[in-house]
Amino acid sequence: MFGMGVLATGSAAIFLFLLVLTACRSEDSTATSTTQADRVSSRTIQLFYESPAMLLVPEIRSVTLPENDAAALAMVIRELLEGSANASVPRSFPPDTVVRAAYLLPDGNAIVDLGGATLTAGWNAGSHQELIAAYSIVETVISNFPSVRQVRLLINGQVAETLGGHVDLDKPLRPLSFLVAKR
């Protein structure tokens, strides 16, 4: 794991990038994207949950989302955190987990900032549970937003070493095909 200096530097770099990205928008483009973000439609999405075989499988849902992908991202993650429609499927994250923010970047990266008392205090999850949780987000984001190639997970706006002590979050996560059940 990395020392706090590297974590603080990475966190500062992400914050600075988002600040510059926000400052670079012109007033006209903000008005246009607000209008576009306000339009909604019913979309079919895939949410990835753990199967009895201990692999991720998609659950298909039809939900009303903004037509603008950047505006829809946080809503898709919130839908994932609600849990499976099948009551026998275990939750991927602690029930108090919240989506603080989510961003789609033009370079194929997505940033998902999670919060909640359990994640803040240090989630006491096993390695498999943590792996499934992290990659349920990665697979969900990548399957619903084709421009995304990797996902960066933050906790409370900060770069975190892990969610619960096992999965290294110092870099963006790419899909791991061996975690997804073959169809």
mmCIF file of C-alpha atoms in Angstrom:
data_model
loop_
_atom_site.group_PDB
_atom_site.id
_atom_site.type_symbol
_atom_site.label_atom_id
_atom_site.label_comp_id
_atom_site.label_asym_id
_atom_site.label_seq_id
_atom_site.Cartn_x
_atom_site.Cartn_y
_atom_site.Cartn_z
ATOM 1 C CA MET A 1 0.000 0.000 0.000
ATOM 2 C CA PHE A 2 1.057 3.566 -0.501
ATOM 3 C CA GLY A 3 1.928 6.133 2.126
ATOM 4 C CA MET A 4 -0.365 9.044 2.942
ATOM 5 C CA GLY A 5 1.759 11.462 0.888
ATOM 6 C CA VAL A 6 0.989 9.586 -2.320
ATOM 7 C CA LEU A 7 -2.693 9.341 -1.401
ATOM 8 C CA ALA A 8 -2.899 13.062 -0.667
ATOM 9 C CA THR A 9 -1.127 13.902 -3.926
ATOM 10 C CA GLY A 10 -3.469 11.663 -5.951
ATOM 11 C CA SER A 11 -6.497 13.109 -4.186
ATOM 12 C CA ALA A 12 -5.304 16.654 -4.808
ATOM 13 C CA ALA A 13 -4.687 15.873 -8.481
ATOM 14 C CA ILE A 14 -8.223 14.492 -8.953
ATOM 15 C CA PHE A 15 -9.717 17.478 -7.139
ATOM 16 C CA LEU A 16 -7.667 19.919 -9.236
ATOM 17 C CA PHE A 17 -8.652 18.153 -12.472
ATOM 18 C CA LEU A 18 -12.367 18.290 -11.577
ATOM 19 C CA LEU A 19 -12.052 21.942 -10.556
ATOM 20 C CA VAL A 20 -10.385 22.859 -13.857
ATOM 21 C CA LEU A 21 -12.910 20.798 -15.822
ATOM 22 C CA THR A 22 -15.775 22.637 -14.114
ATOM 23 C CA ALA A 23 -14.166 26.061 -14.576
ATOM 24 C CA CYS A 24 -13.560 25.461 -18.298
ATOM 25 C CA ARG A 25 -17.240 25.111 -19.163
ATOM 26 C CA SER A 26 -18.753 28.109 -20.882
ATOM 27 C CA GLU A 27 -22.046 29.530 -19.752
ATOM 28 C CA ASP A 28 -23.772 28.471 -22.988
ATOM 29 C CA SER A 29 -22.590 24.840 -22.776
ATOM 30 C CA THR A 30 -23.764 24.642 -19.152
ATOM 31 C CA ALA A 31 -27.240 25.775 -20.187
ATOM 32 C CA THR A 32 -27.286 23.223 -23.030
ATOM 33 C CA SER A 33 -26.158 20.304 -20.874
ATOM 34 C CA THR A 34 -28.644 21.246 -18.142
ATOM 35 C CA THR A 35 -31.444 21.082 -20.700
ATOM 36 C CA GLN A 36 -30.146 17.793 -22.067
ATOM 37 C CA ALA A 37 -29.758 16.389 -18.526
ATOM 38 C CA ASP A 38 -33.374 17.301 -17.812
ATOM 39 C CA ARG A 39 -34.706 15.050 -20.598
ATOM 40 C CA VAL A 40 -35.465 11.572 -19.351
ATOM 41 C CA SER A 41 -36.439 8.318 -20.961
ATOM 42 C CA SER A 42 -36.932 4.723 -19.970
ATOM 43 C CA ARG A 43 -33.701 2.785 -20.468
ATOM 44 C CA THR A 44 -32.795 -0.851 -20.042
ATOM 45 C CA ILE A 45 -29.707 -1.217 -17.865
ATOM 46 C CA GLN A 46 -27.610 -4.078 -16.529
ATOM 47 C CA LEU A 47 -26.742 -4.203 -12.829
ATOM 48 C CA PHE A 48 -24.183 -6.779 -11.735
ATOM 49 C CA TYR A 49 -24.740 -8.866 -8.608
ATOM 50 C CA GLU A 50 -23.168 -12.003 -7.188
ATOM 51 C CA SER A 51 -24.643 -15.317 -8.321
ATOM 52 C CA PRO A 52 -24.726 -18.572 -6.287
ATOM 53 C CA ALA A 53 -21.611 -19.552 -8.295
ATOM 54 C CA MET A 54 -19.848 -16.575 -6.637
ATOM 55 C CA LEU A 55 -19.506 -14.749 -9.961
ATOM 56 C CA LEU A 56 -21.110 -11.541 -11.185
ATOM 57 C CA VAL A 57 -24.232 -11.848 -13.321
ATOM 58 C CA PRO A 58 -26.315 -9.076 -14.865
ATOM 59 C CA GLU A 59 -29.788 -8.226 -13.656
ATOM 60 C CA ILE A 60 -31.741 -6.368 -16.322
ATOM 61 C CA ARG A 61 -33.940 -3.441 -15.279
ATOM 62 C CA SER A 62 -35.896 -0.779 -17.060
ATOM 63 C CA VAL A 63 -35.496 2.573 -15.293
ATOM 64 C CA THR A 64 -36.186 6.196 -16.069
ATOM 65 C CA LEU A 65 -32.884 8.021 -16.483
ATOM 66 C CA PRO A 66 -31.616 11.304 -17.872
ATOM 67 C CA GLU A 67 -30.690 10.994 -21.550
ATOM 68 C CA ASN A 68 -27.329 12.602 -20.748
ATOM 69 C CA ASP A 69 -24.949 9.803 -19.683
ATOM 70 C CA ALA A 70 -23.039 12.063 -17.283
ATOM 71 C CA ALA A 71 -26.283 12.828 -15.462
ATOM 72 C CA ALA A 72 -27.403 9.172 -15.532
ATOM 73 C CA LEU A 73 -24.218 7.661 -14.064
ATOM 74 C CA ALA A 74 -24.909 8.400 -10.387
ATOM 75 C CA MET A 75 -28.490 7.184 -10.756
ATOM 76 C CA VAL A 76 -27.353 3.859 -12.232
ATOM 77 C CA ILE A 77 -24.928 3.333 -9.323
ATOM 78 C CA ARG A 78 -27.677 4.216 -6.822
ATOM 79 C CA GLU A 79 -29.911 1.637 -8.510
ATOM 80 C CA LEU A 80 -27.123 -0.948 -8.092
ATOM 81 C CA LEU A 81 -26.735 -0.080 -4.390
ATOM 82 C CA GLU A 82 -30.485 -0.615 -3.849
ATOM 83 C CA GLY A 83 -29.758 -4.313 -4.230
ATOM 84 C CA SER A 84 -31.103 -7.070 -6.398
ATOM 85 C CA ALA A 85 -34.795 -7.507 -7.086
ATOM 86 C CA ASN A 86 -34.212 -11.110 -5.965
ATOM 87 C CA ALA A 87 -34.272 -11.046 -2.151
ATOM 88 C CA SER A 88 -32.005 -14.116 -1.961
ATOM 89 C CA VAL A 89 -29.120 -12.268 -3.642
ATOM 90 C CA PRO A 90 -26.810 -10.732 -1.039
ATOM 91 C CA ARG A 91 -26.129 -6.997 -1.055
ATOM 92 C CA SER A 92 -22.797 -6.058 -2.610
ATOM 93 C CA PHE A 93 -22.223 -3.074 -0.289
ATOM 94 C CA PRO A 94 -23.183 -2.151 3.269
ATOM 95 C CA PRO A 95 -26.776 -0.823 3.376
ATOM 96 C CA ASP A 96 -25.627 2.660 4.454
ATOM 97 C CA THR A 97 -23.423 3.161 1.358
ATOM 98 C CA VAL A 98 -24.272 6.284 -0.635
ATOM 99 C CA VAL A 99 -23.158 7.732 -3.952
ATOM 100 C CA ARG A 100 -21.660 11.120 -3.159
ATOM 101 C CA ALA A 101 -20.809 11.923 -6.789
ATOM 102 C CA ALA A 102 -20.061 10.285 -10.125
ATOM 103 C CA TYR A 103 -18.268 11.669 -13.162
ATOM 104 C CA LEU A 104 -17.704 10.539 -16.742
ATOM 105 C CA LEU A 105 -14.435 11.904 -18.065
ATOM 106 C CA PRO A 106 -13.715 12.344 -21.780
ATOM 107 C CA ASP A 107 -10.664 10.038 -21.601
ATOM 108 C CA GLY A 108 -12.723 6.875 -20.948
ATOM 109 C CA ASN A 109 -12.526 7.057 -17.158
ATOM 110 C CA ALA A 110 -15.406 7.184 -14.708
ATOM 111 C CA ILE A 111 -15.044 8.349 -11.112
ATOM 112 C CA VAL A 112 -17.461 7.040 -8.481
ATOM 113 C CA ASP A 113 -17.276 8.664 -5.043
ATOM 114 C CA LEU A 114 -18.896 6.546 -2.326
ATOM 115 C CA GLY A 115 -19.611 7.410 1.285
ATOM 116 C CA GLY A 116 -21.497 6.149 4.289
ATOM 117 C CA ALA A 117 -20.699 5.363 7.893
ATOM 118 C CA THR A 118 -19.485 1.801 7.280
ATOM 119 C CA LEU A 119 -17.089 2.670 4.459
ATOM 120 C CA THR A 120 -15.856 5.728 6.369
ATOM 121 C CA ALA A 121 -15.150 3.748 9.544
ATOM 122 C CA GLY A 122 -13.493 0.888 7.667
ATOM 123 C CA TRP A 123 -15.593 -1.877 6.181
ATOM 124 C CA ASN A 124 -14.827 -5.257 7.729
ATOM 125 C CA ALA A 125 -15.409 -7.301 4.565
ATOM 126 C CA GLY A 126 -13.723 -10.474 3.447
ATOM 127 C CA SER A 127 -11.575 -10.426 0.323
ATOM 128 C CA HIS A 128 -14.218 -12.061 -1.900
ATOM 129 C CA GLN A 129 -16.993 -9.762 -0.694
ATOM 130 C CA GLU A 130 -14.831 -6.704 -1.312
ATOM 131 C CA LEU A 131 -13.777 -7.941 -4.764
ATOM 132 C CA ILE A 132 -17.404 -8.565 -5.778
ATOM 133 C CA ALA A 133 -18.475 -5.149 -4.452
ATOM 134 C CA ALA A 134 -15.780 -3.199 -6.298
ATOM 135 C CA TYR A 135 -16.248 -5.051 -9.557
ATOM 136 C CA SER A 136 -20.052 -4.940 -9.383
ATOM 137 C CA ILE A 137 -19.604 -1.184 -9.853
ATOM 138 C CA VAL A 138 -16.956 -1.590 -12.569
ATOM 139 C CA GLU A 139 -19.039 -4.056 -14.603
ATOM 140 C CA THR A 140 -22.236 -2.038 -14.132
ATOM 141 C CA VAL A 141 -20.619 1.216 -15.264
ATOM 142 C CA ILE A 142 -18.789 -0.275 -18.232
ATOM 143 C CA SER A 143 -21.782 -2.264 -19.501
ATOM 144 C CA ASN A 144 -24.102 0.770 -19.379
ATOM 145 C CA PHE A 145 -21.694 3.479 -20.544
ATOM 146 C CA PRO A 146 -19.760 2.187 -23.575
ATOM 147 C CA SER A 147 -17.281 5.088 -23.607
ATOM 148 C CA VAL A 148 -15.923 4.040 -20.178
ATOM 149 C CA ARG A 149 -12.867 1.752 -20.069
ATOM 150 C CA GLN A 150 -12.029 1.957 -16.355
ATOM 151 C CA VAL A 151 -13.535 3.135 -13.070
ATOM 152 C CA ARG A 152 -11.862 5.007 -10.197
ATOM 153 C CA LEU A 153 -13.462 4.471 -6.777
ATOM 154 C CA LEU A 154 -13.126 7.172 -4.124
ATOM 155 C CA ILE A 155 -14.331 7.170 -0.517
ATOM 156 C CA ASN A 156 -15.653 10.498 0.782
ATOM 157 C CA GLY A 157 -13.953 12.379 -2.046
ATOM 158 C CA GLN A 158 -10.555 10.913 -1.216
ATOM 159 C CA VAL A 159 -8.352 8.326 -2.848
ATOM 160 C CA ALA A 160 -8.650 5.258 -0.633
ATOM 161 C CA GLU A 161 -6.227 2.359 -0.414
ATOM 162 C CA THR A 162 -9.080 -0.164 -0.309
ATOM 163 C CA LEU A 163 -12.774 -0.533 0.490
ATOM 164 C CA GLY A 164 -12.140 -3.072 3.230
ATOM 165 C CA GLY A 165 -8.470 -4.001 3.263
ATOM 166 C CA HIS A 166 -8.117 -6.289 0.242
ATOM 167 C CA VAL A 167 -8.756 -4.715 -3.197
ATOM 168 C CA ASP A 168 -6.141 -2.127 -4.157
ATOM 169 C CA LEU A 169 -7.840 1.117 -5.230
ATOM 170 C CA ASP A 170 -4.738 3.208 -5.904
ATOM 171 C CA LYS A 171 -5.447 3.011 -9.668
ATOM 172 C CA PRO A 172 -8.639 2.889 -11.739
ATOM 173 C CA LEU A 173 -10.141 -0.584 -12.065
ATOM 174 C CA ARG A 174 -10.620 -2.319 -15.413
ATOM 175 C CA PRO A 175 -13.080 -5.169 -15.947
ATOM 176 C CA LEU A 176 -11.957 -8.660 -14.946
ATOM 177 C CA SER A 177 -13.685 -11.122 -17.273
ATOM 178 C CA PHE A 178 -13.054 -14.087 -14.960
ATOM 179 C CA LEU A 179 -15.367 -12.493 -12.355
ATOM 180 C CA VAL A 180 -18.349 -12.465 -14.718
ATOM 181 C CA ALA A 181 -20.350 -15.639 -15.370
ATOM 182 C CA LYS A 182 -20.336 -16.803 -18.991
ATOM 183 C CA ARG A 183 -23.698 -16.569 -20.685
#
